[in-house]
Amino acid sequence: MNPNTLRIISIVQARVDAFLKDLFDIYKSSEDDLTMKTPSDAIATKTAICDAVEIVVRRRRNECALFSRLDVDVVHSIFGAALDVDLVHDPEFPIQNLDRNRHQLIRMRRVSTSWNNFLLSSPRYWRVVNIKSPSMVTSTTIQRSGSASLCIYCIKALPPPMTRFQFVSEELRSCIPRIQTLRSDDPDAYLLCRHLLRTRTPALRTLKLLGNTSPSTEIFVEPLGDLSPVRHLSAWAWRPPSNAVWLTGLRELILVHLSQLDTDIILVLSVCTSLELLYVRCGDDMVVEDLSGAPSLITLPCLQTMDLAFNSDEPAVNVIRRLVAPQILQARLEIAQVTMDLDQYVADYCKFMSPGERCIQHPNSASILIKGVSNNLNRLVYGTESHQVAISMNSEEALVFYNLVQEFQSLLKEPPLTVTIFRLSVSNWLFLTPLGDQNIRSITAHRCKQVDLLLTAIGASTTNAPTDTMESATIIWPFESLKSLTIYDTDLNVSQITRLVGIRQQYLREHSKRWIEEIVLVNCRLKGMRLPKAVKQLAAMGVTLRGVECSRM
């Protein structure tokens, strides 16, 4: 082989390797930034792939000439991957990012003439049609898409402003058999999308439509035609008819902005026997209608992921009591505000938190979030690796929340707990205090007022100290299982920390027990005692104290 050719191949390989290394480095850093894996994290990771491609192309823009020397097949092999990760048919990919992905591909066309020609000649590049585009653009896009499966979409926030859609153009009508994805978050496009669905859509797999979200407008339900190929349905401010046969083939069902829970909604859920994912969000003014004719059981044998959110406990309980999902792997329930009658629903919430048949082992750990939302309203979350219940309630209902936590812990065989606290005011500490008899291993507090209330809650009060007339063995010390305490962004008297541990020393020595082993103060403003002195005093008691300063975002 010609030495010059070998040199070119070597240079190309080095550049391609560097290109791919940049991609993996950026992608890996985006993964490291995610602290908790949820469905939204998965979407963020997918979006990061496209972001990484754009960043790397910018970094290597000066090497564009190099790509012009590559063989056409090599160009297609390298850059075709960008089309492979273009997530136009992924139902979980945010619709708002579809246009951004288009712009990223346009920027990548600048890498080289060969790459630009490859993209423009590829039907996959033209498979995305924005129905807000001018008719000439729509027509050109559809023509160049060849026989590729199409993604038809409409985004409300994007210009240009449009009047209400009235009809289906001939170009759109001609491509209906190739539509694989139809997604719109613009209520003005609702009728046009419904017109598209009147014709048979044999390739349609993903459907998302936004209806009229006005509170004064009733949700209108009418037949949508034969949608038997659809596997992913997102109905925003509307719902499918309960007698639609094609519902049995759905794998994912998303119902958002429901105004009422009635018999038809229960019927819709009960016939979706192939569901693997169920996502329900009700409107703020949701009402519960007469459910006397609704099925007593909703059996979803294939369901693996469930995410439910209601404005009150009444509609939530009406769904939970009927639901039978033995294969469930991930479950989440959120209630905007529970009533004082929560105690009567404890058995229902325990049923929701129970591991499915596929979850053989009990959870290894659980967590509690206590967050002050307003002066008297608090967001409270109890969760394991797979199940979560989030509720909001007033401070007066702290014991009701404690009873719920106690039932969950007993149900799940007392997994070790972590507690995270955000911005609690004076009255809201009532949610932490009763938890002292639970198996809590660590507590983390963020930006909490009057942190002395935290220290008092976990056992720093002098009233907990044994007196001459009391045997320490008879004292019930709170938070006996606590091992670590972390406090963020708080004004703190360090002397309270040393007293927090010192008050229990006699008791601990007498009973050969260990209590807190580590205390970490992050970005805290300290007073009362210098940190080195406090570190030394606590070290003598077997406790590690660390002060950490880190940059704030």
PDB file of N, CA, C and O in Angstrom, residues 91-153:
ATOM      1  N   PRO A  91     -40.929   7.201  22.285  1.00  0.00           N
ATOM      2  CA  PRO A  91     -42.039   7.883  22.968  1.00  0.00           C
ATOM      3  C   PRO A  91     -41.625   8.596  24.241  1.00  0.00           C
ATOM      4  O   PRO A  91     -42.330   9.499  24.702  1.00  0.00           O
ATOM      5  N   GLU A  92     -40.477   8.229  24.824  1.00  0.00           N
ATOM      6  CA  GLU A  92     -40.030   8.883  26.048  1.00  0.00           C
ATOM      7  C   GLU A  92     -39.218  10.144  25.777  1.00  0.00           C
ATOM      8  O   GLU A  92     -38.956  10.924  26.691  1.00  0.00           O
ATOM      9  N   PHE A  93     -38.811  10.347  24.533  1.00  0.00           N
ATOM     10  CA  PHE A  93     -38.003  11.522  24.216  1.00  0.00           C
ATOM     11  C   PHE A  93     -38.900  12.759  24.209  1.00  0.00           C
ATOM     12  O   PHE A  93     -39.945  12.767  23.554  1.00  0.00           O
ATOM     13  N   PRO A  94     -38.534  13.825  24.946  1.00  0.00           N
ATOM     14  CA  PRO A  94     -39.406  15.007  25.037  1.00  0.00           C
ATOM     15  C   PRO A  94     -39.692  15.604  23.663  1.00  0.00           C
ATOM     16  O   PRO A  94     -38.777  15.823  22.868  1.00  0.00           O
ATOM     17  N   ILE A  95     -40.953  15.884  23.410  1.00  0.00           N
ATOM     18  CA  ILE A  95     -41.333  16.425  22.110  1.00  0.00           C
ATOM     19  C   ILE A  95     -40.671  17.779  21.862  1.00  0.00           C
ATOM     20  O   ILE A  95     -40.356  18.133  20.725  1.00  0.00           O
ATOM     21  N   GLN A  96     -40.408  18.537  22.933  1.00  0.00           N
ATOM     22  CA  GLN A  96     -39.783  19.849  22.778  1.00  0.00           C
ATOM     23  C   GLN A  96     -38.363  19.754  22.224  1.00  0.00           C
ATOM     24  O   GLN A  96     -37.830  20.726  21.688  1.00  0.00           O
ATOM     25  N   ASN A  97     -37.741  18.581  22.357  1.00  0.00           N
ATOM     26  CA  ASN A  97     -36.360  18.423  21.894  1.00  0.00           C
ATOM     27  C   ASN A  97     -36.259  17.975  20.448  1.00  0.00           C
ATOM     28  O   ASN A  97     -35.155  17.887  19.906  1.00  0.00           O
ATOM     29  N   LEU A  98     -37.386  17.690  19.806  1.00  0.00           N
ATOM     30  CA  LEU A  98     -37.332  17.226  18.428  1.00  0.00           C
ATOM     31  C   LEU A  98     -36.730  18.281  17.511  1.00  0.00           C
ATOM     32  O   LEU A  98     -35.881  17.986  16.675  1.00  0.00           O
ATOM     33  N   ASP A  99     -37.161  19.532  17.679  1.00  0.00           N
ATOM     34  CA  ASP A  99     -36.617  20.600  16.840  1.00  0.00           C
ATOM     35  C   ASP A  99     -35.150  20.857  17.149  1.00  0.00           C
ATOM     36  O   ASP A  99     -34.359  21.163  16.256  1.00  0.00           O
ATOM     37  N   ARG A 100     -34.772  20.737  18.416  1.00  0.00           N
ATOM     38  CA  ARG A 100     -33.377  20.960  18.776  1.00  0.00           C
ATOM     39  C   ARG A 100     -32.488  19.909  18.123  1.00  0.00           C
ATOM     40  O   ARG A 100     -31.392  20.206  17.652  1.00  0.00           O
ATOM     41  N   ASN A 101     -32.979  18.671  18.081  1.00  0.00           N
ATOM     42  CA  ASN A 101     -32.222  17.632  17.396  1.00  0.00           C
ATOM     43  C   ASN A 101     -32.069  17.936  15.912  1.00  0.00           C
ATOM     44  O   ASN A 101     -31.025  17.682  15.312  1.00  0.00           O
ATOM     45  N   ARG A 102     -33.119  18.484  15.318  1.00  0.00           N
ATOM     46  CA  ARG A 102     -33.036  18.867  13.903  1.00  0.00           C
ATOM     47  C   ARG A 102     -31.919  19.887  13.699  1.00  0.00           C
ATOM     48  O   ARG A 102     -31.122  19.785  12.771  1.00  0.00           O
ATOM     49  N   HIS A 103     -31.855  20.876  14.590  1.00  0.00           N
ATOM     50  CA  HIS A 103     -30.830  21.920  14.463  1.00  0.00           C
ATOM     51  C   HIS A 103     -29.432  21.336  14.657  1.00  0.00           C
ATOM     52  O   HIS A 103     -28.471  21.779  14.011  1.00  0.00           O
ATOM     53  N   GLN A 104     -29.297  20.355  15.538  1.00  0.00           N
ATOM     54  CA  GLN A 104     -27.987  19.745  15.745  1.00  0.00           C
ATOM     55  C   GLN A 104     -27.523  19.006  14.498  1.00  0.00           C
ATOM     56  O   GLN A 104     -26.355  19.075  14.118  1.00  0.00           O
ATOM     57  N   LEU A 105     -28.443  18.322  13.829  1.00  0.00           N
ATOM     58  CA  LEU A 105     -28.074  17.635  12.603  1.00  0.00           C
ATOM     59  C   LEU A 105     -27.685  18.632  11.509  1.00  0.00           C
ATOM     60  O   LEU A 105     -26.768  18.388  10.721  1.00  0.00           O
ATOM     61  N   ILE A 106     -28.381  19.760  11.477  1.00  0.00           N
ATOM     62  CA  ILE A 106     -28.033  20.797  10.496  1.00  0.00           C
ATOM     63  C   ILE A 106     -26.626  21.318  10.753  1.00  0.00           C
ATOM     64  O   ILE A 106     -25.832  21.526   9.818  1.00  0.00           O
ATOM     65  N   ARG A 107     -26.279  21.521  12.030  1.00  0.00           N
ATOM     66  CA  ARG A 107     -24.923  21.985  12.354  1.00  0.00           C
ATOM     67  C   ARG A 107     -23.888  20.951  11.945  1.00  0.00           C
ATOM     68  O   ARG A 107     -22.802  21.293  11.470  1.00  0.00           O
ATOM     69  N   MET A 108     -24.208  19.696  12.125  1.00  0.00           N
ATOM     70  CA  MET A 108     -23.250  18.634  11.788  1.00  0.00           C
ATOM     71  C   MET A 108     -23.029  18.529  10.283  1.00  0.00           C
ATOM     72  O   MET A 108     -22.014  17.985   9.837  1.00  0.00           O
ATOM     73  N   ARG A 109     -23.967  19.037   9.502  1.00  0.00           N
ATOM     74  CA  ARG A 109     -23.772  19.027   8.051  1.00  0.00           C
ATOM     75  C   ARG A 109     -22.569  19.867   7.634  1.00  0.00           C
ATOM     76  O   ARG A 109     -22.039  19.716   6.538  1.00  0.00           O
ATOM     77  N   ARG A 110     -22.124  20.771   8.525  1.00  0.00           N
ATOM     78  CA  ARG A 110     -20.998  21.644   8.202  1.00  0.00           C
ATOM     79  C   ARG A 110     -19.647  20.933   8.309  1.00  0.00           C
ATOM     80  O   ARG A 110     -18.623  21.506   7.946  1.00  0.00           O
ATOM     81  N   VAL A 111     -19.660  19.719   8.828  1.00  0.00           N
ATOM     82  CA  VAL A 111     -18.388  19.018   9.025  1.00  0.00           C
ATOM     83  C   VAL A 111     -17.674  18.813   7.694  1.00  0.00           C
ATOM     84  O   VAL A 111     -16.473  19.031   7.585  1.00  0.00           O
ATOM     85  N   SER A 112     -18.415  18.381   6.687  1.00  0.00           N
ATOM     86  CA  SER A 112     -17.795  18.180   5.376  1.00  0.00           C
ATOM     87  C   SER A 112     -18.878  18.116   4.315  1.00  0.00           C
ATOM     88  O   SER A 112     -20.049  17.876   4.605  1.00  0.00           O
ATOM     89  N   THR A 113     -18.454  18.337   3.069  1.00  0.00           N
ATOM     90  CA  THR A 113     -19.391  18.244   1.947  1.00  0.00           C
ATOM     91  C   THR A 113     -19.933  16.831   1.823  1.00  0.00           C
ATOM     92  O   THR A 113     -21.125  16.624   1.542  1.00  0.00           O
ATOM     93  N   SER A 114     -19.077  15.842   2.039  1.00  0.00           N
ATOM     94  CA  SER A 114     -19.513  14.449   1.950  1.00  0.00           C
ATOM     95  C   SER A 114     -20.605  14.145   2.974  1.00  0.00           C
ATOM     96  O   SER A 114     -21.599  13.476   2.676  1.00  0.00           O
ATOM     97  N   TRP A 115     -20.394  14.657   4.182  1.00  0.00           N
ATOM     98  CA  TRP A 115     -21.394  14.443   5.238  1.00  0.00           C
ATOM     99  C   TRP A 115     -22.697  15.157   4.896  1.00  0.00           C
ATOM    100  O   TRP A 115     -23.797  14.611   5.065  1.00  0.00           O
ATOM    101  N   ASN A 116     -22.601  16.365   4.396  1.00  0.00           N
ATOM    102  CA  ASN A 116     -23.794  17.116   4.020  1.00  0.00           C
ATOM    103  C   ASN A 116     -24.566  16.382   2.919  1.00  0.00           C
ATOM    104  O   ASN A 116     -25.793  16.231   2.983  1.00  0.00           O
ATOM    105  N   ASN A 117     -23.845  15.905   1.917  1.00  0.00           N
ATOM    106  CA  ASN A 117     -24.499  15.180   0.828  1.00  0.00           C
ATOM    107  C   ASN A 117     -25.149  13.886   1.327  1.00  0.00           C
ATOM    108  O   ASN A 117     -26.236  13.506   0.888  1.00  0.00           O
ATOM    109  N   PHE A 118     -24.444  13.237   2.249  1.00  0.00           N
ATOM    110  CA  PHE A 118     -24.990  11.995   2.800  1.00  0.00           C
ATOM    111  C   PHE A 118     -26.312  12.250   3.524  1.00  0.00           C
ATOM    112  O   PHE A 118     -27.302  11.528   3.345  1.00  0.00           O
ATOM    113  N   LEU A 119     -26.333  13.294   4.353  1.00  0.00           N
ATOM    114  CA  LEU A 119     -27.557  13.600   5.086  1.00  0.00           C
ATOM    115  C   LEU A 119     -28.709  13.938   4.141  1.00  0.00           C
ATOM    116  O   LEU A 119     -29.818  13.417   4.267  1.00  0.00           O
ATOM    117  N   LEU A 120     -28.448  14.829   3.208  1.00  0.00           N
ATOM    118  CA  LEU A 120     -29.516  15.282   2.311  1.00  0.00           C
ATOM    119  C   LEU A 120     -30.043  14.161   1.431  1.00  0.00           C
ATOM    120  O   LEU A 120     -31.179  14.225   0.961  1.00  0.00           O
ATOM    121  N   SER A 121     -29.219  13.152   1.203  1.00  0.00           N
ATOM    122  CA  SER A 121     -29.663  12.040   0.359  1.00  0.00           C
ATOM    123  C   SER A 121     -30.274  10.902   1.170  1.00  0.00           C
ATOM    124  O   SER A 121     -30.751   9.918   0.593  1.00  0.00           O
ATOM    125  N   SER A 122     -30.250  11.028   2.502  1.00  0.00           N
ATOM    126  CA  SER A 122     -30.760   9.958   3.347  1.00  0.00           C
ATOM    127  C   SER A 122     -32.232  10.191   3.684  1.00  0.00           C
ATOM    128  O   SER A 122     -32.585  11.217   4.274  1.00  0.00           O
ATOM    129  N   PRO A 123     -33.128   9.261   3.348  1.00  0.00           N
ATOM    130  CA  PRO A 123     -34.543   9.406   3.713  1.00  0.00           C
ATOM    131  C   PRO A 123     -34.749   9.551   5.218  1.00  0.00           C
ATOM    132  O   PRO A 123     -35.699  10.202   5.652  1.00  0.00           O
ATOM    133  N   ARG A 124     -33.825   8.963   6.010  1.00  0.00           N
ATOM    134  CA  ARG A 124     -33.982   9.058   7.466  1.00  0.00           C
ATOM    135  C   ARG A 124     -33.846  10.498   7.956  1.00  0.00           C
ATOM    136  O   ARG A 124     -34.401  10.855   8.993  1.00  0.00           O
ATOM    137  N   TYR A 125     -33.105  11.322   7.242  1.00  0.00           N
ATOM    138  CA  TYR A 125     -32.956  12.717   7.635  1.00  0.00           C
ATOM    139  C   TYR A 125     -34.274  13.477   7.449  1.00  0.00           C
ATOM    140  O   TYR A 125     -34.552  14.441   8.165  1.00  0.00           O
ATOM    141  N   TRP A 126     -35.087  13.039   6.496  1.00  0.00           N
ATOM    142  CA  TRP A 126     -36.321  13.750   6.144  1.00  0.00           C
ATOM    143  C   TRP A 126     -37.563  13.120   6.757  1.00  0.00           C
ATOM    144  O   TRP A 126     -38.687  13.464   6.373  1.00  0.00           O
ATOM    145  N   ARG A 127     -37.384  12.224   7.716  1.00  0.00           N
ATOM    146  CA  ARG A 127     -38.535  11.484   8.225  1.00  0.00           C
ATOM    147  C   ARG A 127     -39.322  12.237   9.292  1.00  0.00           C
ATOM    148  O   ARG A 127     -40.282  11.707   9.849  1.00  0.00           O
ATOM    149  N   VAL A 128     -38.908  13.459   9.627  1.00  0.00           N
ATOM    150  CA  VAL A 128     -39.570  14.260  10.660  1.00  0.00           C
ATOM    151  C   VAL A 128     -40.292  15.423  10.006  1.00  0.00           C
ATOM    152  O   VAL A 128     -39.676  16.212   9.281  1.00  0.00           O
ATOM    153  N   VAL A 129     -41.601  15.555  10.259  1.00  0.00           N
ATOM    154  CA  VAL A 129     -42.414  16.577   9.615  1.00  0.00           C
ATOM    155  C   VAL A 129     -43.104  17.418  10.682  1.00  0.00           C
ATOM    156  O   VAL A 129     -43.889  16.902  11.486  1.00  0.00           O
ATOM    157  N   ASN A 130     -42.775  18.708  10.703  1.00  0.00           N
ATOM    158  CA  ASN A 130     -43.451  19.656  11.583  1.00  0.00           C
ATOM    159  C   ASN A 130     -44.649  20.223  10.827  1.00  0.00           C
ATOM    160  O   ASN A 130     -44.482  20.923   9.823  1.00  0.00           O
ATOM    161  N   ILE A 131     -45.851  19.940  11.278  1.00  0.00           N
ATOM    162  CA  ILE A 131     -47.033  20.357  10.521  1.00  0.00           C
ATOM    163  C   ILE A 131     -47.291  21.856  10.622  1.00  0.00           C
ATOM    164  O   ILE A 131     -48.210  22.360   9.992  1.00  0.00           O
ATOM    165  N   LYS A 132     -46.475  22.557  11.408  1.00  0.00           N
ATOM    166  CA  LYS A 132     -46.553  24.014  11.406  1.00  0.00           C
ATOM    167  C   LYS A 132     -45.706  24.631  10.291  1.00  0.00           C
ATOM    168  O   LYS A 132     -45.766  25.831  10.056  1.00  0.00           O
ATOM    169  N   SER A 133     -44.906  23.807   9.642  1.00  0.00           N
ATOM    170  CA  SER A 133     -44.046  24.332   8.581  1.00  0.00           C
ATOM    171  C   SER A 133     -44.882  24.781   7.391  1.00  0.00           C
ATOM    172  O   SER A 133     -46.001  24.288   7.180  1.00  0.00           O
ATOM    173  N   PRO A 134     -44.348  25.717   6.588  1.00  0.00           N
ATOM    174  CA  PRO A 134     -45.046  26.108   5.356  1.00  0.00           C
ATOM    175  C   PRO A 134     -45.300  24.887   4.466  1.00  0.00           C
ATOM    176  O   PRO A 134     -44.544  23.916   4.504  1.00  0.00           O
ATOM    177  N   SER A 135     -46.362  24.951   3.681  1.00  0.00           N
ATOM    178  CA  SER A 135     -46.769  23.796   2.872  1.00  0.00           C
ATOM    179  C   SER A 135     -45.657  23.338   1.933  1.00  0.00           C
ATOM    180  O   SER A 135     -45.493  22.137   1.695  1.00  0.00           O
ATOM    181  N   MET A 136     -44.847  24.287   1.398  1.00  0.00           N
ATOM    182  CA  MET A 136     -43.767  23.912   0.487  1.00  0.00           C
ATOM    183  C   MET A 136     -42.714  23.077   1.212  1.00  0.00           C
ATOM    184  O   MET A 136     -42.214  22.079   0.674  1.00  0.00           O
ATOM    185  N   VAL A 137     -42.390  23.476   2.448  1.00  0.00           N
ATOM    186  CA  VAL A 137     -41.406  22.725   3.236  1.00  0.00           C
ATOM    187  C   VAL A 137     -41.949  21.340   3.565  1.00  0.00           C
ATOM    188  O   VAL A 137     -41.242  20.330   3.445  1.00  0.00           O
ATOM    189  N   THR A 138     -43.219  21.284   3.955  1.00  0.00           N
ATOM    190  CA  THR A 138     -43.842  20.001   4.271  1.00  0.00           C
ATOM    191  C   THR A 138     -43.827  19.074   3.067  1.00  0.00           C
ATOM    192  O   THR A 138     -43.483  17.891   3.166  1.00  0.00           O
ATOM    193  N   SER A 139     -44.173  19.620   1.913  1.00  0.00           N
ATOM    194  CA  SER A 139     -44.214  18.821   0.689  1.00  0.00           C
ATOM    195  C   SER A 139     -42.834  18.281   0.336  1.00  0.00           C
ATOM    196  O   SER A 139     -42.676  17.091   0.026  1.00  0.00           O
ATOM    197  N   THR A 140     -41.805  19.149   0.410  1.00  0.00           N
ATOM    198  CA  THR A 140     -40.437  18.716   0.099  1.00  0.00           C
ATOM    199  C   THR A 140     -39.966  17.642   1.059  1.00  0.00           C
ATOM    200  O   THR A 140     -39.350  16.642   0.660  1.00  0.00           O
ATOM    201  N   THR A 141     -40.250  17.845   2.348  1.00  0.00           N
ATOM    202  CA  THR A 141     -39.825  16.876   3.364  1.00  0.00           C
ATOM    203  C   THR A 141     -40.448  15.515   3.104  1.00  0.00           C
ATOM    204  O   THR A 141     -39.754  14.483   3.146  1.00  0.00           O
ATOM    205  N   ILE A 142     -41.739  15.485   2.830  1.00  0.00           N
ATOM    206  CA  ILE A 142     -42.420  14.213   2.607  1.00  0.00           C
ATOM    207  C   ILE A 142     -41.896  13.520   1.350  1.00  0.00           C
ATOM    208  O   ILE A 142     -41.684  12.300   1.328  1.00  0.00           O
ATOM    209  N   GLN A 143     -41.657  14.296   0.293  1.00  0.00           N
ATOM    210  CA  GLN A 143     -41.154  13.713  -0.956  1.00  0.00           C
ATOM    211  C   GLN A 143     -39.781  13.074  -0.747  1.00  0.00           C
ATOM    212  O   GLN A 143     -39.502  11.977  -1.244  1.00  0.00           O
ATOM    213  N   ARG A 144     -38.885  13.785  -0.028  1.00  0.00           N
ATOM    214  CA  ARG A 144     -37.522  13.277   0.153  1.00  0.00           C
ATOM    215  C   ARG A 144     -37.432  12.157   1.182  1.00  0.00           C
ATOM    216  O   ARG A 144     -36.390  11.503   1.269  1.00  0.00           O
ATOM    217  N   SER A 145     -38.472  11.959   1.957  1.00  0.00           N
ATOM    218  CA  SER A 145     -38.442  10.905   2.970  1.00  0.00           C
ATOM    219  C   SER A 145     -38.568   9.524   2.361  1.00  0.00           C
ATOM    220  O   SER A 145     -38.355   8.518   3.055  1.00  0.00           O
ATOM    221  N   GLY A 146     -38.906   9.458   1.074  1.00  0.00           N
ATOM    222  CA  GLY A 146     -39.000   8.165   0.404  1.00  0.00           C
ATOM    223  C   GLY A 146     -40.035   7.277   1.047  1.00  0.00           C
ATOM    224  O   GLY A 146     -41.204   7.654   1.195  1.00  0.00           O
ATOM    225  N   SER A 147     -39.608   6.096   1.483  1.00  0.00           N
ATOM    226  CA  SER A 147     -40.524   5.156   2.136  1.00  0.00           C
ATOM    227  C   SER A 147     -40.260   5.048   3.640  1.00  0.00           C
ATOM    228  O   SER A 147     -40.751   4.131   4.296  1.00  0.00           O
ATOM    229  N   ALA A 148     -39.470   5.996   4.185  1.00  0.00           N
ATOM    230  CA  ALA A 148     -39.115   5.945   5.606  1.00  0.00           C
ATOM    231  C   ALA A 148     -40.345   6.146   6.484  1.00  0.00           C
ATOM    232  O   ALA A 148     -41.291   6.856   6.118  1.00  0.00           O
ATOM    233  N   SER A 149     -40.325   5.537   7.665  1.00  0.00           N
ATOM    234  CA  SER A 149     -41.397   5.751   8.638  1.00  0.00           C
ATOM    235  C   SER A 149     -41.344   7.186   9.143  1.00  0.00           C
ATOM    236  O   SER A 149     -40.269   7.695   9.492  1.00  0.00           O
ATOM    237  N   LEU A 150     -42.494   7.835   9.225  1.00  0.00           N
ATOM    238  CA  LEU A 150     -42.541   9.267   9.506  1.00  0.00           C
ATOM    239  C   LEU A 150     -42.886   9.566  10.958  1.00  0.00           C
ATOM    240  O   LEU A 150     -43.649   8.837  11.598  1.00  0.00           O
ATOM    241  N   CYS A 151     -42.328  10.677  11.427  1.00  0.00           N
ATOM    242  CA  CYS A 151     -42.696  11.269  12.713  1.00  0.00           C
ATOM    243  C   CYS A 151     -43.363  12.606  12.425  1.00  0.00           C
ATOM    244  O   CYS A 151     -42.717  13.545  11.954  1.00  0.00           O
ATOM    245  N   ILE A 152     -44.648  12.702  12.683  1.00  0.00           N
ATOM    246  CA  ILE A 152     -45.403  13.945  12.498  1.00  0.00           C
ATOM    247  C   ILE A 152     -45.547  14.591  13.867  1.00  0.00           C
ATOM    248  O   ILE A 152     -45.991  13.939  14.825  1.00  0.00           O
ATOM    249  N   TYR A 153     -45.176  15.872  13.980  1.00  0.00           N
ATOM    250  CA  TYR A 153     -45.264  16.503  15.294  1.00  0.00           C
ATOM    251  C   TYR A 153     -45.677  17.959  15.178  1.00  0.00           C
ATOM    252  O   TYR A 153     -45.595  18.581  14.115  1.00  0.00           O
TER     253      TYR A 153
END
